[in-house]
Amino acid sequence: MSETKVFLLPDLGEGLTEAELVNWLVAVGDEIRVDQPIAEVETAKSMVEVPSPYAGTVAELHGEPGQTLDVGKPLISVTPVGGSMAQQPAEVTAETYREEEKAGSGNVLIGYGTPGGTATVRRTRPRRTLSLVEPAETKTVETGTQPKLTTAADDLLLKRTRVPGKLGAVISPLVRRMAKEHGVDLGHVQGSGESGLIMRRDVEAAINAPAVEPGETPARPLVEPAETSTPNVDSRTGLGIVSRTPVRGVRKAVAANMSRSRSEIPEATAWVDVDATALVELRAELKKKDGHNTPGLLAFIARFVTAGLKKYPELNTRIVTAEDTSGGEQQEIVAFDGVNLGFAAQTDRGLMVPSVRNADKLSARELDAEIRRLTAVARDGKATPAELGSGTFTLNNYGVFGVDGSAAIINYPEVAILGVGRIIDRPWVVNGELAVRKVTELTLTFDHRVCDGGTAGGFLRYVAYAMENPGALLADL
């Protein structure tokens, strides 16, 4: 009899620990092949097609559309045809699955898939891998009081939160061992370190948290909400409830990111009105020559921003918490060799912030092309986690919504964001004479821990001067 294989929802990259099941692409009883897309899921970053590592007959679908699934939990069960797995070994591991994706058919997860070639995987030394197939073999761990059974699934929970190219969410062997010995599921522990790094104190807090015994009723709040006989009436306002929308996917990620930004960053805001007439006229002249190939105004402003960040690199940094030599913690300001310029893009799935990699090395024309490309893939839900989570500074053009100014919230963990308002005709004094000019407002919100007002003001005035004198600045860029 063929053994049914259970495929667990894999790590989708960038430390994401859950995904919403949008749509099944297969049904129970269907014959599927290796790398065939089996489901569409929506993460906090993008819409993703999940391919199957198994070939065979679909035995069970674990979840319904609209349900949120945790990474490492069963997604689909597949029964091999003829008692053996076509094109795949009997046991598929998390590590080999990722490796095979890099050299597979190209039918892969958005964000870390294959180019569709026929390259082979080269390994220089054996790797310790974890089975994605359940049930897993159990082993006994001595905790000092009584033996505790653990499984490979427990190990998967300890390892499943990771960020490609960075250290994992749990890097200390001591923290891993402590979590194992006390039965703490690290998949449900919120790390207090940089990028969600789980520290020893986080595991200790989880261990000391009061547990609810089986059959015990959780403590009731001191103040109970007022009861109402009509479930569709809000008890506080007395108004009818039209709808209830779960906060999930992109909106959930945005809410968590903005809340963390406001709670952790001591922000300050500075703004200045800018006479952008010369920039508008320069673009109009270029458009007469190049037509539709002329970069947009945002691309020119982006070029001035990257130049300004080279003069004021404090605004292109990040604050991290690291362990010092004595085992304690200290804050560090991390500077970067280059600028990944994020920009706000409104989509049907909410506000996205894709980033132009190495934007400081691009011309205004190249920036314009990349901004247009990233805007398109973000609106199509196909932006990769790397494209959505690698920014070092954000440019927010809220002027397209007819807004003059806004004290924007910093896109954590960055330390600054520059907003550009609409460009409108306003009275302006030029050489002692009143004139009608094209005026906009620049607003800079910055983390006061990385710099003082002098640095922020210097950067803001630099970008403003560049917009007022674009010809002189572009000649030197």
Short mmCIF file of C-alpha atoms in Angstrom, two decimals:
data_model
loop_
_atom_site.label_atom_id
_atom_site.label_comp_id
_atom_site.label_asym_id
_atom_site.label_seq_id
_atom_site.Cartn_x
_atom_site.Cartn_y
_atom_site.Cartn_z
CA MET A 1 0.00 0.00 0.00
CA SER A 2 1.39 3.40 -0.94
CA GLU A 3 2.41 5.66 1.92
CA THR A 4 0.67 9.03 1.88
CA LYS A 5 3.10 11.96 1.91
CA VAL A 6 2.21 15.14 3.82
CA PHE A 7 3.60 18.39 2.44
CA LEU A 8 3.93 21.15 5.03
CA LEU A 9 3.51 24.83 4.14
CA PRO A 10 7.15 25.85 3.50
CA ASP A 11 9.03 28.90 4.70
CA LEU A 12 8.01 31.58 2.19
CA GLY A 13 10.98 33.82 2.96
CA GLU A 14 11.65 37.06 4.84
CA GLY A 15 10.71 35.54 8.21
CA LEU A 16 7.02 35.12 7.29
CA THR A 17 5.34 32.63 9.61
CA GLU A 18 1.83 32.44 8.13
CA ALA A 19 -0.10 32.79 4.89
CA GLU A 20 -3.76 33.07 3.92
CA LEU A 21 -5.03 30.30 1.67
CA VAL A 22 -6.63 32.13 -1.26
CA ASN A 23 -7.49 29.33 -3.66
CA TRP A 24 -6.84 25.64 -4.26
CA LEU A 25 -5.56 24.85 -7.75
CA VAL A 26 -6.16 21.09 -7.34
CA ALA A 27 -8.88 18.90 -5.83
CA VAL A 28 -8.97 15.60 -3.96
CA GLY A 29 -8.49 12.76 -6.45
CA ASP A 30 -6.51 14.84 -8.96
CA GLU A 31 -3.28 13.43 -10.38
CA ILE A 32 -0.47 15.94 -9.89
CA ARG A 33 3.18 16.11 -10.94
CA VAL A 34 6.29 17.43 -9.25
CA ASP A 35 6.45 21.26 -9.23
CA GLN A 36 2.79 21.60 -10.26
CA PRO A 37 1.16 24.62 -8.55
CA ILE A 38 -1.32 23.32 -5.99
CA ALA A 39 -2.49 26.45 -4.17
CA GLU A 40 -2.41 30.22 -4.17
CA VAL A 41 -1.58 31.82 -0.83
CA GLU A 42 -1.30 35.46 0.18
CA THR A 43 1.45 36.48 2.56
CA ALA A 44 2.09 39.85 4.09
CA LYS A 45 4.39 40.48 1.12
CA SER A 46 2.80 39.10 -2.03
CA MET A 47 0.54 36.56 -3.73
CA VAL A 48 2.34 33.23 -4.06
CA GLU A 49 1.76 30.01 -6.02
CA VAL A 50 2.91 26.99 -3.99
CA PRO A 51 4.30 24.06 -6.05
CA SER A 52 4.14 20.44 -4.94
CA PRO A 53 7.35 18.50 -4.23
CA TYR A 54 5.44 15.24 -4.79
CA ALA A 55 3.81 13.47 -7.72
CA GLY A 56 0.76 11.30 -7.17
CA THR A 57 -2.92 11.52 -6.25
CA VAL A 58 -4.23 14.28 -3.99
CA ALA A 59 -5.51 12.53 -0.85
CA GLU A 60 -6.41 15.50 1.35
CA LEU A 61 -6.42 19.30 1.29
CA HIS A 62 -5.60 20.76 4.70
CA GLY A 63 -7.49 24.05 4.83
CA GLU A 64 -10.25 26.10 3.26
CA PRO A 65 -9.94 29.27 1.14
CA GLY A 66 -9.80 32.28 3.44
CA GLN A 67 -8.13 30.32 6.24
CA THR A 68 -4.79 31.46 7.67
CA LEU A 69 -2.20 28.66 7.73
CA ASP A 70 0.99 28.57 9.80
CA VAL A 71 4.32 27.78 8.20
CA GLY A 72 5.25 24.19 9.06
CA LYS A 73 1.64 22.97 9.24
CA PRO A 74 0.16 20.41 6.78
CA LEU A 75 -0.91 21.86 3.44
CA ILE A 76 -1.65 18.83 1.24
CA SER A 77 -1.46 15.02 1.43
CA VAL A 78 -0.40 13.10 -1.68
CA THR A 79 -0.54 9.34 -2.33
CA PRO A 80 2.18 8.17 -4.73
CA VAL A 81 1.03 6.39 -7.89
CA GLY A 82 2.19 2.77 -8.00
CA GLY A 83 3.76 2.90 -4.54
CA SER A 84 6.71 5.13 -5.44
CA MET A 85 7.29 8.80 -5.81
CA ALA A 86 7.77 9.92 -9.39
CA GLN A 87 10.86 12.08 -9.87
CA GLN A 88 11.30 12.43 -6.10
CA PRO A 89 12.99 10.37 -3.36
CA ALA A 90 10.81 8.76 -0.73
CA GLU A 91 11.64 11.42 1.83
CA VAL A 92 11.68 15.10 0.92
CA THR A 93 13.40 17.51 3.27
CA ALA A 94 13.03 21.22 3.79
CA GLU A 95 16.60 21.79 2.72
CA THR A 96 16.52 19.61 -0.40
CA TYR A 97 13.17 21.10 -1.41
CA ARG A 98 14.72 24.55 -1.48
CA GLU A 99 17.81 23.27 -3.28
CA GLU A 100 15.75 21.48 -5.92
CA GLU A 101 13.65 24.59 -6.47
CA LYS A 102 16.83 26.44 -7.39
CA ALA A 103 17.49 23.92 -10.18
CA GLY A 104 13.99 22.69 -10.99
CA SER A 105 11.38 23.28 -13.60
CA GLY A 106 10.78 26.94 -12.85
CA ASN A 107 7.32 26.39 -11.35
CA VAL A 108 8.16 27.88 -8.00
CA LEU A 109 7.32 30.23 -5.17
CA ILE A 110 7.57 33.91 -6.01
CA GLY A 111 10.59 35.36 -4.27
CA TYR A 112 12.99 32.43 -4.05
CA GLY A 113 12.33 30.23 -7.04
CA THR A 114 14.26 28.87 -9.96
CA PRO A 115 15.16 30.53 -13.24
CA GLY A 116 13.77 27.54 -15.07
CA GLY A 117 17.08 26.10 -16.17
CA THR A 118 18.53 22.63 -15.83
CA ALA A 119 21.37 23.42 -13.46
CA THR A 120 22.36 20.87 -10.85
CA VAL A 121 22.82 21.39 -7.15
CA ARG A 122 26.40 21.16 -5.93
CA ARG A 123 27.15 20.43 -2.31
CA THR A 124 30.54 20.52 -0.67
CA ARG A 125 29.56 18.81 2.58
CA PRO A 126 26.59 16.88 4.02
CA ARG A 127 23.74 18.85 5.50
CA ARG A 128 21.50 18.12 8.42
CA THR A 129 17.99 18.13 7.05
CA LEU A 130 14.52 18.00 8.51
CA SER A 131 11.76 15.86 7.14
CA LEU A 132 8.64 17.59 5.88
CA VAL A 133 6.73 14.32 6.13
CA GLU A 134 4.60 13.56 9.17
CA PRO A 135 4.26 11.61 11.39
CA ALA A 136 7.87 12.15 12.40
CA GLU A 137 10.14 9.87 14.36
CA THR A 138 10.06 10.69 18.06
CA LYS A 139 12.98 11.00 20.43
CA THR A 140 13.31 11.46 24.16
CA VAL A 141 14.78 14.60 25.73
CA GLU A 142 15.67 14.65 29.41
CA THR A 143 14.44 17.88 30.99
CA GLY A 144 15.67 17.21 34.52
CA THR A 145 12.23 16.28 35.82
CA GLN A 146 10.73 13.77 33.45
CA PRO A 147 11.35 12.55 29.89
CA LYS A 148 9.69 14.67 27.21
CA LEU A 149 8.85 13.37 23.74
CA THR A 150 9.80 15.63 20.85
CA THR A 151 9.53 15.16 17.12
CA ALA A 152 11.15 16.44 13.98
CA ALA A 153 8.12 18.72 13.74
CA ASP A 154 9.33 20.36 16.98
CA ASP A 155 12.68 20.98 15.34
CA LEU A 156 10.84 22.44 12.35
CA LEU A 157 9.05 24.89 14.63
CA LEU A 158 12.41 25.93 16.07
CA LYS A 159 13.87 26.56 12.63
CA ARG A 160 10.97 27.69 10.49
CA THR A 161 11.31 31.46 11.07
CA ARG A 162 14.26 32.62 9.05
CA VAL A 163 15.29 35.51 6.84
CA PRO A 164 17.18 34.64 3.63
CA GLY A 165 20.70 36.06 3.71
CA LYS A 166 20.47 36.89 7.42
CA LEU A 167 20.76 35.08 10.70
CA GLY A 168 17.72 33.08 11.71
CA ALA A 169 15.15 34.29 14.22
CA VAL A 170 16.82 31.99 16.78
CA ILE A 171 20.61 31.92 16.62
CA SER A 172 21.62 30.97 20.16
CA PRO A 173 21.97 27.22 20.88
CA LEU A 174 21.19 28.04 24.51
CA VAL A 175 17.87 29.62 23.53
CA ARG A 176 16.96 26.64 21.32
CA ARG A 177 17.78 24.16 24.04
CA MET A 178 15.90 26.12 26.69
CA ALA A 179 12.82 26.26 24.45
CA LYS A 180 13.00 22.51 23.75
CA GLU A 181 13.43 21.54 27.39
CA HIS A 182 10.44 23.60 28.51
CA GLY A 183 8.18 22.77 25.56
CA VAL A 184 8.06 26.35 24.25
CA ASP A 185 6.86 26.66 20.64
CA LEU A 186 9.20 29.29 19.18
CA GLY A 187 6.80 29.75 16.28
CA HIS A 188 4.51 31.61 18.70
CA VAL A 189 7.20 33.66 20.46
CA GLN A 190 7.56 37.31 19.45
CA GLY A 191 11.26 38.13 19.34
CA SER A 192 12.33 41.41 20.95
CA GLY A 193 15.68 41.58 19.14
CA GLU A 194 16.52 43.12 15.78
CA SER A 195 14.41 41.77 12.89
CA GLY A 196 12.41 39.66 15.37
CA LEU A 197 15.45 37.88 16.81
CA ILE A 198 14.29 35.69 19.70
CA MET A 199 16.40 36.37 22.79
CA ARG A 200 16.80 34.38 26.00
CA ARG A 201 14.51 36.80 27.85
CA ASP A 202 11.71 36.08 25.34
CA VAL A 203 11.84 32.33 26.05
CA GLU A 204 12.03 32.95 29.81
CA ALA A 205 8.92 35.15 29.57
CA ALA A 206 7.10 32.39 27.68
CA ILE A 207 8.15 29.82 30.30
CA ASN A 208 6.94 32.00 33.17
CA ALA A 209 3.66 32.92 31.50
CA PRO A 210 0.66 31.54 33.48
CA ALA A 211 -0.72 28.38 31.87
CA VAL A 212 -4.39 27.48 31.60
CA GLU A 213 -4.98 23.92 32.87
CA PRO A 214 -7.24 21.58 30.88
CA GLY A 215 -10.82 22.25 31.81
CA GLU A 216 -9.91 25.51 33.54
CA THR A 217 -11.81 28.61 32.52
CA PRO A 218 -9.60 31.60 31.71
CA ALA A 219 -9.95 34.54 34.06
CA ARG A 220 -12.80 36.83 33.09
CA PRO A 221 -12.13 40.52 32.58
CA LEU A 222 -13.13 42.87 35.39
CA VAL A 223 -15.34 44.82 33.00
CA GLU A 224 -17.62 42.81 30.75
CA PRO A 225 -18.94 44.30 27.51
CA ALA A 226 -22.58 45.23 27.65
CA GLU A 227 -24.79 42.43 26.43
CA THR A 228 -27.16 43.00 23.59
CA SER A 229 -29.93 40.87 22.24
CA THR A 230 -29.13 41.97 18.69
CA PRO A 231 -25.80 40.60 17.48
CA ASN A 232 -25.57 43.09 14.59
CA VAL A 233 -25.73 46.15 16.86
CA ASP A 234 -22.56 47.62 18.38
CA SER A 235 -22.90 47.58 22.16
CA ARG A 236 -20.89 50.79 22.70
CA THR A 237 -22.43 53.08 20.09
CA GLY A 238 -25.82 51.46 19.57
CA LEU A 239 -25.28 51.62 15.80
CA GLY A 240 -25.85 48.76 13.43
CA ILE A 241 -22.78 46.80 12.28
CA VAL A 242 -22.56 46.73 8.49
CA SER A 243 -19.58 44.38 8.16
CA ARG A 244 -16.64 42.76 9.94
CA THR A 245 -13.34 42.54 8.05
CA PRO A 246 -10.49 40.48 9.55
CA VAL A 247 -7.17 42.31 9.67
CA ARG A 248 -4.85 39.98 7.78
CA GLY A 249 -2.43 39.75 4.88
CA VAL A 250 -0.92 43.05 3.81
CA ARG A 251 -3.15 45.12 6.08
CA LYS A 252 -2.08 43.05 9.10
CA ALA A 253 1.59 43.48 8.22
CA VAL A 254 1.19 47.23 7.68
CA ALA A 255 -0.65 47.62 10.98
CA ALA A 256 2.03 45.73 12.90
CA ASN A 257 4.85 47.63 11.18
CA MET A 258 3.30 51.05 11.78
CA SER A 259 2.50 50.24 15.42
CA ARG A 260 6.08 49.12 16.01
CA SER A 261 7.39 52.25 14.31
CA ARG A 262 5.34 54.57 16.51
CA SER A 263 6.10 52.66 19.72
CA GLU A 264 9.87 52.31 19.21
CA ILE A 265 11.03 55.32 17.16
CA PRO A 266 11.28 58.81 18.72
CA GLU A 267 10.40 60.62 15.52
CA ALA A 268 10.55 64.28 14.59
CA THR A 269 9.22 66.07 11.52
CA ALA A 270 10.55 68.98 9.47
CA TRP A 271 9.10 70.48 6.30
CA VAL A 272 9.80 73.16 3.70
CA ASP A 273 7.96 74.74 0.77
CA VAL A 274 9.83 74.40 -2.52
CA ASP A 275 9.60 76.37 -5.75
CA ALA A 276 9.64 73.49 -8.26
CA THR A 277 9.03 75.70 -11.31
CA ALA A 278 12.49 75.13 -12.77
CA LEU A 279 12.15 71.33 -12.40
CA VAL A 280 8.72 71.31 -14.06
CA GLU A 281 10.06 73.45 -16.93
CA LEU A 282 13.16 71.25 -17.33
CA ARG A 283 11.01 68.13 -17.67
CA ALA A 284 8.73 69.90 -20.15
CA GLU A 285 11.75 70.76 -22.33
CA LEU A 286 13.04 67.19 -22.19
CA LYS A 287 9.60 65.86 -23.09
CA LYS A 288 9.60 67.90 -26.28
CA LYS A 289 12.75 66.02 -27.33
CA ASP A 290 12.17 62.53 -25.91
CA GLY A 291 8.40 62.30 -25.76
CA HIS A 292 7.14 59.45 -23.58
CA ASN A 293 10.69 58.36 -22.72
CA THR A 294 11.13 61.38 -20.46
CA PRO A 295 11.50 60.44 -16.77
CA GLY A 296 8.69 61.50 -14.47
CA LEU A 297 9.12 64.16 -11.81
CA LEU A 298 9.31 61.48 -9.10
CA ALA A 299 12.37 59.96 -10.78
CA PHE A 300 14.18 63.30 -10.73
CA ILE A 301 13.30 63.81 -7.07
CA ALA A 302 14.47 60.25 -6.33
CA ARG A 303 17.82 61.11 -7.96
CA PHE A 304 18.16 64.19 -5.75
CA VAL A 305 17.24 62.12 -2.68
CA THR A 306 19.94 59.50 -3.30
CA ALA A 307 22.50 62.27 -3.80
CA GLY A 308 21.35 63.91 -0.57
CA LEU A 309 21.71 60.63 1.34
CA LYS A 310 25.35 60.44 0.25
CA LYS A 311 25.93 63.86 1.86
CA TYR A 312 23.86 62.98 4.93
CA PRO A 313 24.34 59.20 5.37
CA GLU A 314 22.92 59.24 8.91
CA LEU A 315 19.44 59.11 7.35
CA ASN A 316 20.33 55.95 5.43
CA THR A 317 20.98 53.78 8.48
CA ARG A 318 19.26 51.37 10.83
CA ILE A 319 19.32 50.92 14.59
CA VAL A 320 19.88 47.36 15.81
CA THR A 321 20.19 45.75 19.21
CA ALA A 322 23.23 43.53 19.56
CA GLU A 323 24.84 41.57 22.36
CA ASP A 324 27.98 43.10 23.84
CA THR A 325 31.05 41.23 25.07
CA SER A 326 29.62 40.85 28.58
CA GLY A 327 26.44 39.15 27.35
CA GLY A 328 24.31 42.28 27.72
CA GLU A 329 22.70 44.34 24.98
CA GLN A 330 23.66 47.56 23.26
CA GLN A 331 22.23 49.62 20.42
CA GLU A 332 24.21 50.15 17.25
CA ILE A 333 23.67 52.41 14.25
CA VAL A 334 24.32 50.36 11.12
CA ALA A 335 25.33 52.30 8.00
CA PHE A 336 25.00 50.92 4.46
CA ASP A 337 27.20 51.01 1.39
CA GLY A 338 24.50 52.15 -1.02
CA VAL A 339 20.84 53.15 -1.03
CA ASN A 340 17.83 50.89 -1.57
CA LEU A 341 15.17 53.52 -2.21
CA GLY A 342 11.66 52.48 -1.23
CA PHE A 343 8.62 54.27 -2.60
CA ALA A 344 4.98 54.03 -1.58
CA ALA A 345 2.70 52.41 -4.18
CA GLN A 346 -1.06 52.15 -3.71
CA THR A 347 -2.49 48.79 -4.83
CA ASP A 348 -5.77 46.90 -4.55
CA ARG A 349 -4.19 44.91 -1.69
CA GLY A 350 -3.19 48.02 0.23
CA LEU A 351 -0.12 50.22 0.45
CA MET A 352 3.08 48.54 -0.75
CA VAL A 353 6.63 49.86 -0.45
CA PRO A 354 8.81 48.20 -3.09
CA SER A 355 12.42 49.37 -3.19
CA VAL A 356 14.83 50.15 -5.99
CA ARG A 357 18.04 48.26 -5.24
CA ASN A 358 21.27 50.32 -5.41
CA ALA A 359 19.26 53.37 -6.45
CA ASP A 360 22.25 55.64 -5.83
CA LYS A 361 23.97 54.09 -8.86
CA LEU A 362 21.10 54.77 -11.28
CA SER A 363 20.34 57.77 -13.48
CA ALA A 364 16.97 59.53 -13.41
CA ARG A 365 15.96 57.63 -16.54
CA GLU A 366 16.97 54.28 -15.01
CA LEU A 367 15.18 55.15 -11.78
CA ASP A 368 12.03 55.99 -13.72
CA ALA A 369 12.06 52.61 -15.50
CA GLU A 370 12.60 50.68 -12.27
CA ILE A 371 9.90 52.63 -10.39
CA ARG A 372 7.41 51.85 -13.16
CA ARG A 373 8.39 48.16 -13.21
CA LEU A 374 8.13 47.74 -9.45
CA THR A 375 4.81 49.59 -9.33
CA ALA A 376 3.39 47.18 -11.93
CA VAL A 377 4.55 43.99 -10.17
CA ALA A 378 3.35 45.30 -6.80
CA ARG A 379 -0.12 46.00 -8.19
CA ASP A 380 -0.20 42.56 -9.78
CA GLY A 381 0.70 40.98 -6.42
CA LYS A 382 3.90 39.53 -7.86
CA ALA A 383 6.52 41.58 -6.03
CA THR A 384 9.06 39.40 -4.25
CA PRO A 385 9.77 39.59 -0.51
CA ALA A 386 13.21 41.00 -1.34
CA GLU A 387 11.65 43.75 -3.46
CA LEU A 388 9.23 44.66 -0.68
CA GLY A 389 11.47 44.37 2.36
CA SER A 390 14.94 45.60 1.51
CA GLY A 391 14.57 49.38 1.58
CA THR A 392 16.90 51.69 3.52
CA PHE A 393 14.98 54.98 2.94
CA THR A 394 11.44 55.67 1.70
CA LEU A 395 10.13 58.34 -0.67
CA ASN A 396 6.37 58.90 -0.40
CA ASN A 397 4.61 60.83 -3.19
CA TYR A 398 1.24 61.51 -1.60
CA GLY A 399 0.78 64.50 -3.90
CA VAL A 400 -0.87 62.15 -6.42
CA PHE A 401 -3.82 62.00 -4.00
CA GLY A 402 -4.19 65.78 -4.01
CA VAL A 403 -2.56 66.13 -0.59
CA ASP A 404 -0.22 69.02 0.26
CA GLY A 405 1.54 67.58 3.30
CA SER A 406 1.63 64.74 5.81
CA ALA A 407 3.67 63.74 8.87
CA ALA A 408 4.24 60.21 7.58
CA ILE A 409 5.07 57.23 9.80
CA ILE A 410 8.59 55.89 9.28
CA ASN A 411 8.69 52.54 7.49
CA TYR A 412 10.27 50.49 10.30
CA PRO A 413 13.13 49.53 10.59
CA GLU A 414 14.26 52.45 8.43
CA VAL A 415 15.03 55.75 10.15
CA ALA A 416 13.52 58.35 7.79
CA ILE A 417 10.85 58.98 5.17
CA LEU A 418 10.48 61.94 2.79
CA GLY A 419 7.02 62.99 1.63
CA VAL A 420 6.26 65.04 -1.47
CA GLY A 421 3.00 66.98 -1.71
CA ARG A 422 1.12 68.05 -4.82
CA ILE A 423 2.69 70.68 -7.09
CA ILE A 424 0.28 73.61 -7.41
CA ASP A 425 0.28 77.24 -8.54
CA ARG A 426 0.94 79.53 -5.59
CA PRO A 427 1.97 83.17 -5.14
CA TRP A 428 5.74 83.36 -4.61
CA VAL A 429 8.21 86.21 -4.26
CA VAL A 430 10.90 86.11 -6.97
CA ASN A 431 13.58 88.85 -6.99
CA GLY A 432 11.36 91.08 -4.90
CA GLU A 433 8.41 90.62 -7.25
CA LEU A 434 5.23 88.62 -6.61
CA ALA A 435 4.81 85.81 -9.15
CA VAL A 436 2.83 82.63 -9.69
CA ARG A 437 5.10 79.61 -9.26
CA LYS A 438 4.85 75.79 -9.14
CA VAL A 439 5.20 75.06 -5.43
CA THR A 440 5.26 71.83 -3.46
CA GLU A 441 5.92 70.87 0.15
CA LEU A 442 8.63 68.42 1.27
CA THR A 443 8.16 66.75 4.64
CA LEU A 444 10.90 64.74 6.34
CA THR A 445 10.12 62.48 9.30
CA PHE A 446 13.25 61.11 10.93
CA ASP A 447 14.45 59.04 13.88
CA HIS A 448 15.93 61.48 16.40
CA ARG A 449 18.23 58.76 17.73
CA VAL A 450 20.38 58.71 14.59
CA CYS A 451 20.74 62.45 14.05
CA ASP A 452 19.72 65.89 15.23
CA GLY A 453 17.75 68.63 13.52
CA GLY A 454 20.84 70.07 11.82
CA THR A 455 21.41 66.90 9.79
CA ALA A 456 17.72 66.51 8.95
CA GLY A 457 17.44 70.16 7.98
CA GLY A 458 20.59 69.97 5.87
CA PHE A 459 19.26 67.00 3.92
CA LEU A 460 15.86 68.65 3.43
CA ARG A 461 17.42 71.90 2.18
CA TYR A 462 19.73 69.95 -0.18
CA VAL A 463 16.80 68.20 -1.89
CA ALA A 464 14.85 71.49 -1.99
CA TYR A 465 17.78 73.33 -3.59
CA ALA A 466 18.19 70.55 -6.15
CA MET A 467 14.53 70.85 -7.14
CA GLU A 468 14.85 74.63 -7.41
CA ASN A 469 18.11 74.41 -9.43
CA PRO A 470 17.86 71.05 -11.25
CA GLY A 471 20.13 71.95 -14.15
CA ALA A 472 23.10 72.78 -11.94
CA LEU A 473 22.69 69.69 -9.75
CA LEU A 474 22.05 67.20 -12.57
CA ALA A 475 25.24 68.30 -14.29
CA ASP A 476 27.21 67.07 -11.28
CA LEU A 477 25.26 63.83 -10.64
#
